[in-house]
PDB file of C-alpha atoms in Angstrom:
ATOM      1  CA  UNK A  27      18.335 -41.857 -21.154  1.00 35.00           C
ATOM      2  CA  UNK A  28      16.268 -40.317 -18.166  1.00 40.00           C
ATOM      3  CA  UNK A  29      16.339 -36.086 -18.167  1.00 43.00           C
ATOM      4  CA  UNK A  30      16.032 -34.783 -14.520  1.00 51.00           C
ATOM      5  CA  UNK A  31      13.770 -31.799 -13.974  1.00 48.00           C
ATOM      6  CA  UNK A  32      17.036 -29.692 -13.207  1.00 48.00           C
ATOM      7  CA  UNK A  33      18.510 -30.367 -16.582  1.00 54.00           C
ATOM      8  CA  UNK A  34      15.226 -29.741 -18.495  1.00 60.00           C
ATOM      9  CA  UNK A  35      16.172 -26.592 -20.092  1.00 72.00           C
ATOM     10  CA  UNK A  36      12.132 -25.844 -21.198  1.00 80.00           C
ATOM     11  CA  UNK A  37      10.411 -26.041 -17.721  1.00 84.00           C
ATOM     12  CA  UNK A  38      12.502 -23.438 -15.965  1.00 84.00           C
ATOM     13  CA  UNK A  39      11.048 -20.558 -18.160  1.00 88.00           C
ATOM     14  CA  UNK A  40       7.605 -21.902 -18.507  1.00 91.00           C
ATOM     15  CA  UNK A  41       7.217 -22.231 -14.534  1.00 93.00           C
ATOM     16  CA  UNK A  42       8.767 -18.459 -14.631  1.00 92.00           C
ATOM     17  CA  UNK A  43       6.409 -17.175 -16.924  1.00 94.00           C
ATOM     18  CA  UNK A  44       3.554 -18.528 -14.846  1.00 95.00           C
ATOM     19  CA  UNK A  45       4.766 -17.069 -11.637  1.00 95.00           C
ATOM     20  CA  UNK A  46       5.112 -13.978 -13.927  1.00 96.00           C
ATOM     21  CA  UNK A  47       1.453 -14.264 -15.141  1.00 96.00           C
ATOM     22  CA  UNK A  48       0.236 -15.280 -11.191  1.00 96.00           C
ATOM     23  CA  UNK A  49       2.079 -12.305 -10.330  1.00 96.00           C
ATOM     24  CA  UNK A  50       0.184 -10.106 -12.290  1.00 96.00           C
ATOM     25  CA  UNK A  51      -3.025 -11.300 -11.918  1.00 96.00           C
ATOM     26  CA  UNK A  52      -2.894 -11.271  -7.669  1.00 96.00           C
ATOM     27  CA  UNK A  53      -2.006  -7.489  -8.536  1.00 95.00           C
ATOM     28  CA  UNK A  54      -5.429  -7.305 -10.265  1.00 95.00           C
ATOM     29  CA  UNK A  55      -6.973  -9.384  -8.045  1.00 94.00           C
ATOM     30  CA  UNK A  56      -5.653  -7.483  -4.784  1.00 92.00           C
ATOM     31  CA  UNK A  57      -5.914  -4.423  -5.957  1.00 91.00           C
ATOM     32  CA  UNK A  58      -9.189  -4.388  -6.650  1.00 91.00           C
ATOM     33  CA  UNK A  59     -10.185  -5.353  -3.200  1.00 88.00           C
ATOM     34  CA  UNK A  60      -7.920  -2.955  -1.933  1.00 86.00           C
ATOM     35  CA  UNK A  61      -9.521  -0.102  -3.885  1.00 87.00           C
ATOM     36  CA  UNK A  62     -12.958  -1.489  -3.116  1.00 85.00           C
ATOM     37  CA  UNK A  63     -12.767  -1.783   0.637  1.00 78.00           C
ATOM     38  CA  UNK A  64     -14.776   0.524   2.673  1.00 72.00           C
ATOM     39  CA  UNK A  65     -13.172   1.415   6.035  1.00 70.00           C
ATOM     40  CA  UNK A  66     -15.102   2.454   9.154  1.00 73.00           C
ATOM     41  CA  UNK A  67     -14.831   4.187  11.956  1.00 77.00           C
ATOM     42  CA  UNK A  68     -15.525   2.443  15.579  1.00 80.00           C
ATOM     43  CA  UNK A  69     -16.214   4.421  18.770  1.00 81.00           C
ATOM     44  CA  UNK A  70     -13.507   2.881  21.687  1.00 83.00           C
ATOM     45  CA  UNK A  71     -14.042   3.562  25.090  1.00 83.00           C
ATOM     46  CA  UNK A  72     -11.277   3.344  27.439  1.00 83.00           C
ATOM     47  CA  UNK A  73     -10.970   4.145  31.173  1.00 85.00           C
ATOM     48  CA  UNK A  74      -9.509   7.476  30.151  1.00 85.00           C
ATOM     49  CA  UNK A  75     -11.829   8.442  28.091  1.00 82.00           C
ATOM     50  CA  UNK A  76     -13.506   7.507  24.683  1.00 83.00           C
ATOM     51  CA  UNK A  77     -11.985   8.055  20.847  1.00 82.00           C
ATOM     52  CA  UNK A  78     -12.954   7.103  17.417  1.00 81.00           C
ATOM     53  CA  UNK A  79     -10.681   5.080  15.469  1.00 79.00           C
ATOM     54  CA  UNK A  80     -10.580   4.393  11.838  1.00 78.00           C
ATOM     55  CA  UNK A  81      -9.896   0.984  10.377  1.00 74.00           C
ATOM     56  CA  UNK A  82      -8.546   0.532   7.033  1.00 77.00           C
ATOM     57  CA  UNK A  83      -7.350  -1.790   4.790  1.00 81.00           C
ATOM     58  CA  UNK A  84      -6.042  -4.775   6.607  1.00 83.00           C
ATOM     59  CA  UNK A  85      -2.052  -4.967   6.204  1.00 87.00           C
ATOM     60  CA  UNK A  86      -2.266  -8.439   5.093  1.00 89.00           C
ATOM     61  CA  UNK A  87      -3.950  -7.270   1.770  1.00 89.00           C
ATOM     62  CA  UNK A  88      -0.794  -5.345   1.135  1.00 91.00           C
ATOM     63  CA  UNK A  89       1.765  -7.531   2.038  1.00 94.00           C
ATOM     64  CA  UNK A  90       0.347  -9.949  -0.861  1.00 94.00           C
ATOM     65  CA  UNK A  91       0.496  -6.889  -3.136  1.00 94.00           C
ATOM     66  CA  UNK A  92       4.399  -6.625  -2.060  1.00 95.00           C
ATOM     67  CA  UNK A  93       4.593 -10.237  -2.715  1.00 95.00           C
ATOM     68  CA  UNK A  94       3.171 -10.038  -6.295  1.00 95.00           C
ATOM     69  CA  UNK A  95       5.752  -6.985  -7.081  1.00 95.00           C
ATOM     70  CA  UNK A  96       8.558  -8.748  -5.547  1.00 93.00           C
ATOM     71  CA  UNK A  97       8.020 -11.510  -7.870  1.00 95.00           C
ATOM     72  CA  UNK A  98       8.171  -9.780 -10.890  1.00 95.00           C
ATOM     73  CA  UNK A  99      11.535  -8.681  -9.453  1.00 94.00           C
ATOM     74  CA  UNK A 100      12.525 -11.884  -9.004  1.00 93.00           C
ATOM     75  CA  UNK A 101      11.396 -13.838 -11.837  1.00 93.00           C
ATOM     76  CA  UNK A 102      13.578 -11.447 -14.304  1.00 92.00           C
ATOM     77  CA  UNK A 103      16.725 -11.464 -11.861  1.00 90.00           C
ATOM     78  CA  UNK A 104      16.572 -15.195 -12.018  1.00 88.00           C
ATOM     79  CA  UNK A 105      16.038 -15.061 -15.929  1.00 86.00           C
ATOM     80  CA  UNK A 106      18.642 -12.530 -15.995  1.00 86.00           C
ATOM     81  CA  UNK A 107      21.236 -14.224 -13.339  1.00 81.00           C
ATOM     82  CA  UNK A 108      20.869 -17.730 -14.666  1.00 73.00           C
ATOM     83  CA  UNK A 109      21.748 -17.362 -18.093  1.00 69.00           C
ATOM     84  CA  UNK A 110      24.242 -13.991 -18.020  1.00 63.00           C
ATOM     85  CA  UNK A 111      26.411 -15.149 -14.595  1.00 62.00           C
ATOM     86  CA  UNK A 112      25.923 -18.908 -14.350  1.00 59.00           C
ATOM     87  CA  UNK A 113      29.406 -19.250 -13.809  1.00 61.00           C
ATOM     88  CA  UNK A 114      29.735 -16.822 -11.031  1.00 68.00           C
ATOM     89  CA  UNK A 115      29.485 -18.622  -7.516  1.00 72.00           C
ATOM     90  CA  UNK A 116      28.556 -15.570  -5.644  1.00 78.00           C
ATOM     91  CA  UNK A 117      25.440 -15.251  -7.937  1.00 81.00           C
ATOM     92  CA  UNK A 118      24.731 -18.707  -7.591  1.00 82.00           C
ATOM     93  CA  UNK A 119      24.308 -18.426  -3.901  1.00 85.00           C
ATOM     94  CA  UNK A 120      22.227 -14.957  -4.271  1.00 89.00           C
ATOM     95  CA  UNK A 121      19.945 -16.786  -6.406  1.00 89.00           C
ATOM     96  CA  UNK A 122      19.005 -19.333  -3.985  1.00 90.00           C
ATOM     97  CA  UNK A 123      18.676 -16.712  -1.179  1.00 93.00           C
ATOM     98  CA  UNK A 124      16.153 -14.710  -3.487  1.00 93.00           C
ATOM     99  CA  UNK A 125      14.345 -17.960  -4.488  1.00 93.00           C
ATOM    100  CA  UNK A 126      14.301 -18.479  -0.424  1.00 94.00           C
ATOM    101  CA  UNK A 127      12.809 -14.856   0.607  1.00 95.00           C
ATOM    102  CA  UNK A 128      10.367 -15.001  -2.003  1.00 94.00           C
ATOM    103  CA  UNK A 129       9.608 -18.516  -1.108  1.00 95.00           C
ATOM    104  CA  UNK A 130       8.851 -17.640   2.532  1.00 95.00           C
ATOM    105  CA  UNK A 131       6.813 -14.391   1.639  1.00 95.00           C
ATOM    106  CA  UNK A 132       4.731 -15.798  -0.388  1.00 95.00           C
ATOM    107  CA  UNK A 133       3.892 -18.762   2.184  1.00 96.00           C
ATOM    108  CA  UNK A 134       3.331 -15.907   4.734  1.00 95.00           C
ATOM    109  CA  UNK A 135       1.322 -13.974   2.720  1.00 94.00           C
ATOM    110  CA  UNK A 136      -1.247 -16.049   0.888  1.00 93.00           C
ATOM    111  CA  UNK A 137      -1.851 -17.497   4.648  1.00 94.00           C
ATOM    112  CA  UNK A 138      -1.926 -14.048   6.435  1.00 91.00           C
ATOM    113  CA  UNK A 139      -4.593 -12.944   3.842  1.00 91.00           C
ATOM    114  CA  UNK A 140      -6.413 -16.243   4.414  1.00 90.00           C
ATOM    115  CA  UNK A 141      -6.587 -16.071   7.941  1.00 89.00           C
ATOM    116  CA  UNK A 142      -7.995 -12.550   7.481  1.00 83.00           C
ATOM    117  CA  UNK A 143     -10.828 -13.681   5.210  1.00 83.00           C
ATOM    118  CA  UNK A 144     -11.519 -16.533   7.743  1.00 74.00           C
ATOM    119  CA  UNK A 145     -14.563 -19.075   6.805  1.00 60.00           C
ATOM    120  CA  UNK A 146     -17.489 -16.839   7.354  1.00 59.00           C
ATOM    121  CA  UNK A 147     -19.417 -15.198   4.537  1.00 57.00           C
ATOM    122  CA  UNK A 148     -18.202 -11.678   3.687  1.00 65.00           C
ATOM    123  CA  UNK A 149     -18.120  -9.782   6.490  1.00 60.00           C
ATOM    124  CA  UNK A 150     -19.259  -6.272   7.252  1.00 63.00           C
ATOM    125  CA  UNK A 151     -16.672  -3.874   4.935  1.00 56.00           C
ATOM    126  CA  UNK A 152     -15.406  -6.657   2.665  1.00 62.00           C
ATOM    127  CA  UNK A 153     -17.523  -5.640  -0.779  1.00 68.00           C
ATOM    128  CA  UNK A 154     -14.907  -7.837  -2.568  1.00 78.00           C
ATOM    129  CA  UNK A 155     -14.324 -10.971  -1.165  1.00 81.00           C
ATOM    130  CA  UNK A 156     -14.733 -12.772  -4.585  1.00 85.00           C
ATOM    131  CA  UNK A 157     -11.647 -11.201  -5.919  1.00 88.00           C
ATOM    132  CA  UNK A 158      -9.820 -11.244  -2.333  1.00 88.00           C
ATOM    133  CA  UNK A 159     -10.422 -14.967  -2.160  1.00 89.00           C
ATOM    134  CA  UNK A 160      -8.928 -15.477  -5.868  1.00 92.00           C
ATOM    135  CA  UNK A 161      -5.579 -13.516  -4.820  1.00 93.00           C
ATOM    136  CA  UNK A 162      -5.464 -15.972  -1.950  1.00 93.00           C
ATOM    137  CA  UNK A 163      -5.857 -19.026  -4.162  1.00 94.00           C
ATOM    138  CA  UNK A 164      -3.600 -17.622  -6.664  1.00 96.00           C
ATOM    139  CA  UNK A 165      -1.321 -17.233  -3.855  1.00 95.00           C
ATOM    140  CA  UNK A 166      -1.706 -20.538  -2.681  1.00 96.00           C
ATOM    141  CA  UNK A 167      -0.561 -21.987  -6.163  1.00 96.00           C
ATOM    142  CA  UNK A 168       2.234 -19.079  -6.722  1.00 96.00           C
ATOM    143  CA  UNK A 169       3.962 -20.417  -3.449  1.00 96.00           C
ATOM    144  CA  UNK A 170       3.481 -23.850  -5.131  1.00 96.00           C
ATOM    145  CA  UNK A 171       5.331 -22.834  -8.170  1.00 95.00           C
ATOM    146  CA  UNK A 172       8.240 -21.161  -5.939  1.00 95.00           C
ATOM    147  CA  UNK A 173       8.519 -24.377  -4.056  1.00 95.00           C
ATOM    148  CA  UNK A 174       9.303 -26.085  -7.696  1.00 94.00           C
ATOM    149  CA  UNK A 175      11.488 -23.142  -8.809  1.00 92.00           C
ATOM    150  CA  UNK A 176      13.082 -23.199  -5.419  1.00 92.00           C
ATOM    151  CA  UNK A 177      14.024 -27.153  -5.680  1.00 92.00           C
ATOM    152  CA  UNK A 178      15.436 -26.521  -8.962  1.00 89.00           C
ATOM    153  CA  UNK A 179      17.452 -23.482  -8.597  1.00 86.00           C
ATOM    154  CA  UNK A 180      18.813 -25.237  -5.218  1.00 87.00           C
ATOM    155  CA  UNK A 181      19.710 -28.567  -7.140  1.00 86.00           C
ATOM    156  CA  UNK A 182      21.363 -26.988 -10.259  1.00 80.00           C
ATOM    157  CA  UNK A 183      23.329 -24.730  -7.902  1.00 79.00           C
ATOM    158  CA  UNK A 184      24.497 -27.936  -6.056  1.00 81.00           C
ATOM    159  CA  UNK A 185      25.227 -29.685  -9.113  1.00 78.00           C
ATOM    160  CA  UNK A 186      26.578 -26.851 -11.549  1.00 69.00           C
ATOM    161  CA  UNK A 187      30.450 -27.504 -12.333  1.00 65.00           C
ATOM    162  CA  UNK A 188      31.882 -23.901 -12.330  1.00 58.00           C
ATOM    163  CA  UNK A 189      35.049 -23.462 -14.446  1.00 54.00           C
ATOM    164  CA  UNK A 190      37.860 -21.565 -12.858  1.00 54.00           C
ATOM    165  CA  UNK A 191      38.270 -18.163 -14.600  1.00 56.00           C
ATOM    166  CA  UNK A 192      41.663 -18.478 -16.489  1.00 60.00           C
ATOM    167  CA  UNK A 193      43.558 -15.594 -17.389  1.00 56.00           C
ATOM    168  CA  UNK A 194      43.966 -14.614 -20.935  1.00 61.00           C
ATOM    169  CA  UNK A 195      47.826 -13.733 -20.890  1.00 63.00           C
TER     170      UNK A 195
END
Protein backbone atom coordinates (compact mmCIF):
# COMPACT_ATOMS: atom_id res chain seq x y z
CA UNK A 1 0.00 0.00 0.00
CA UNK A 2 1.67 3.20 -1.17
CA UNK A 3 0.81 6.62 0.14
CA UNK A 4 1.70 9.62 -1.97
CA UNK A 5 2.53 13.00 -0.49
CA UNK A 6 -0.72 14.48 -1.80
CA UNK A 7 -2.74 11.86 0.08
CA UNK A 8 -0.89 12.34 3.36
CA UNK A 9 -3.24 14.43 5.48
CA UNK A 10 -0.71 15.15 8.22
CA UNK A 11 2.08 16.52 6.01
CA UNK A 12 0.15 19.50 4.68
CA UNK A 13 -0.72 21.11 8.07
CA UNK A 14 2.83 20.53 9.32
CA UNK A 15 4.27 22.33 6.30
CA UNK A 16 1.77 25.17 6.74
CA UNK A 17 2.73 25.47 10.41
CA UNK A 18 6.41 25.67 9.43
CA UNK A 19 5.60 28.37 6.89
CA UNK A 20 3.72 30.32 9.54
CA UNK A 21 6.53 30.00 12.11
CA UNK A 22 9.24 30.94 9.62
CA UNK A 23 7.21 33.97 8.50
CA UNK A 24 7.08 35.19 12.09
CA UNK A 25 10.84 34.61 12.49
CA UNK A 26 11.49 36.56 9.28
CA UNK A 27 9.24 39.38 10.45
CA UNK A 28 11.26 39.58 13.66
CA UNK A 29 14.73 39.46 12.14
CA UNK A 30 13.92 41.69 9.18
CA UNK A 31 12.02 44.09 11.41
CA UNK A 32 15.03 44.32 13.71
CA UNK A 33 17.34 44.99 10.75
CA UNK A 34 15.00 47.70 9.48
CA UNK A 35 14.69 49.22 12.94
CA UNK A 36 18.41 49.56 13.66
CA UNK A 37 19.46 50.57 10.15
CA UNK A 38 20.93 54.05 10.08
CA UNK A 39 20.43 55.83 6.82
CA UNK A 40 22.96 58.31 5.57
CA UNK A 41 23.04 61.58 3.70
CA UNK A 42 25.30 62.01 0.70
CA UNK A 43 26.14 65.07 -1.34
CA UNK A 44 25.44 64.46 -5.02
CA UNK A 45 27.03 66.81 -7.53
CA UNK A 46 25.23 67.28 -10.84
CA UNK A 47 25.92 69.60 -13.81
CA UNK A 48 23.04 71.84 -12.74
CA UNK A 49 24.12 71.97 -9.10
CA UNK A 50 24.52 69.77 -6.11
CA UNK A 51 22.08 68.49 -3.51
CA UNK A 52 21.99 66.34 -0.42
CA UNK A 53 20.19 63.03 -0.78
CA UNK A 54 19.10 60.78 2.06
CA UNK A 55 19.49 57.04 1.59
CA UNK A 56 17.21 55.06 3.87
CA UNK A 57 16.27 51.41 4.28
CA UNK A 58 16.68 49.44 1.04
CA UNK A 59 13.42 48.48 -0.65
CA UNK A 60 14.33 44.78 -0.71
CA UNK A 61 14.13 44.65 3.08
CA UNK A 62 10.60 46.03 3.04
CA UNK A 63 9.62 43.58 0.32
CA UNK A 64 10.84 40.68 2.47
CA UNK A 65 8.64 42.01 5.28
CA UNK A 66 5.70 42.12 2.85
CA UNK A 67 6.38 38.50 1.86
CA UNK A 68 6.25 37.44 5.51
CA UNK A 69 2.95 39.26 6.11
CA UNK A 70 1.54 37.85 2.86
CA UNK A 71 2.54 34.35 3.97
CA UNK A 72 0.44 34.58 7.11
CA UNK A 73 -2.60 35.44 4.98
CA UNK A 74 -1.79 32.67 2.50
CA UNK A 75 -1.44 30.03 5.21
CA UNK A 76 -4.77 30.97 6.81
CA UNK A 77 -6.49 31.04 3.40
CA UNK A 78 -5.03 27.70 2.33
CA UNK A 79 -6.05 25.96 5.55
CA UNK A 80 -9.60 27.36 5.49
CA UNK A 81 -10.18 26.95 1.73
CA UNK A 82 -8.62 23.49 1.65
CA UNK A 83 -10.98 22.15 4.29
CA UNK A 84 -14.22 24.11 3.99
CA UNK A 85 -14.54 24.69 0.25
CA UNK A 86 -12.74 21.71 -1.24
CA UNK A 87 -15.58 20.80 -3.60
CA UNK A 88 -15.72 24.20 -5.36
CA UNK A 89 -13.72 24.33 -8.59
CA UNK A 90 -13.03 28.07 -8.55
CA UNK A 91 -11.66 27.90 -5.00
CA UNK A 92 -9.25 25.18 -6.11
CA UNK A 93 -7.93 27.35 -8.92
CA UNK A 94 -7.73 30.33 -6.58
CA UNK A 95 -5.69 28.22 -4.16
CA UNK A 96 -3.23 27.39 -6.94
CA UNK A 97 -2.99 31.05 -7.99
CA UNK A 98 -2.39 32.26 -4.42
CA UNK A 99 0.23 29.57 -3.91
CA UNK A 100 2.01 30.56 -7.15
CA UNK A 101 2.07 34.26 -6.21
CA UNK A 102 3.48 33.43 -2.77
CA UNK A 103 6.10 31.12 -4.31
CA UNK A 104 7.28 33.75 -6.79
CA UNK A 105 7.26 36.56 -4.24
CA UNK A 106 9.43 34.55 -1.83
CA UNK A 107 11.86 33.76 -4.62
CA UNK A 108 12.11 37.43 -5.56
CA UNK A 109 12.28 38.52 -1.92
CA UNK A 110 15.16 36.45 -0.67
CA UNK A 111 17.13 36.91 -3.89
CA UNK A 112 16.73 40.70 -3.66
CA UNK A 113 17.91 40.83 -0.05
CA UNK A 114 20.79 38.45 -0.76
CA UNK A 115 21.90 40.64 -3.66
CA UNK A 116 21.59 43.71 -1.45
CA UNK A 117 23.78 42.20 1.26
CA UNK A 118 26.42 41.04 -1.19
CA UNK A 119 29.41 38.89 -0.38
CA UNK A 120 31.42 41.59 1.42
CA UNK A 121 31.59 42.15 5.14
CA UNK A 122 28.97 44.48 6.60
CA UNK A 123 29.18 47.78 4.71
CA UNK A 124 28.79 51.15 6.38
CA UNK A 125 25.27 51.65 7.72
CA UNK A 126 24.49 47.93 8.05
CA UNK A 127 24.57 47.56 11.82
CA UNK A 128 22.55 44.35 11.91
CA UNK A 129 24.00 42.23 9.13
CA UNK A 130 23.60 39.03 11.15
CA UNK A 131 19.85 39.51 11.52
CA UNK A 132 19.48 40.36 7.86
CA UNK A 133 21.49 37.31 6.79
CA UNK A 134 19.32 35.15 9.04
CA UNK A 135 16.18 36.63 7.47
CA UNK A 136 17.61 35.85 4.02
CA UNK A 137 18.34 32.24 4.94
CA UNK A 138 14.89 31.78 6.46
CA UNK A 139 13.43 33.39 3.31
CA UNK A 140 15.21 30.82 1.16
CA UNK A 141 13.88 28.01 3.36
CA UNK A 142 10.41 29.56 3.16
CA UNK A 143 10.69 29.52 -0.63
CA UNK A 144 11.61 25.82 -0.52
CA UNK A 145 8.60 25.14 1.72
CA UNK A 146 6.39 26.92 -0.79
CA UNK A 147 7.89 24.81 -3.58
CA UNK A 148 6.74 21.70 -1.70
CA UNK A 149 3.28 23.03 -0.81
CA UNK A 150 2.74 24.37 -4.33
CA UNK A 151 3.47 20.91 -5.71
CA UNK A 152 1.09 19.37 -3.18
CA UNK A 153 -1.65 21.92 -3.91
CA UNK A 154 -1.37 21.54 -7.68
CA UNK A 155 -1.42 17.75 -7.48
CA UNK A 156 -4.38 17.83 -5.08
CA UNK A 157 -6.34 20.12 -7.41
CA UNK A 158 -5.53 18.11 -10.53
CA UNK A 159 -6.31 14.76 -8.91
CA UNK A 160 -9.45 15.81 -7.05
CA UNK A 161 -12.78 14.24 -7.88
CA UNK A 162 -15.35 16.94 -7.49
CA UNK A 163 -18.92 15.86 -7.13
CA UNK A 164 -21.50 17.87 -9.02
CA UNK A 165 -23.84 19.78 -6.81
CA UNK A 166 -27.20 18.07 -6.69
CA UNK A 167 -30.49 19.60 -5.79
CA UNK A 168 -32.18 18.50 -2.60
CA UNK A 169 -35.65 18.76 -4.11
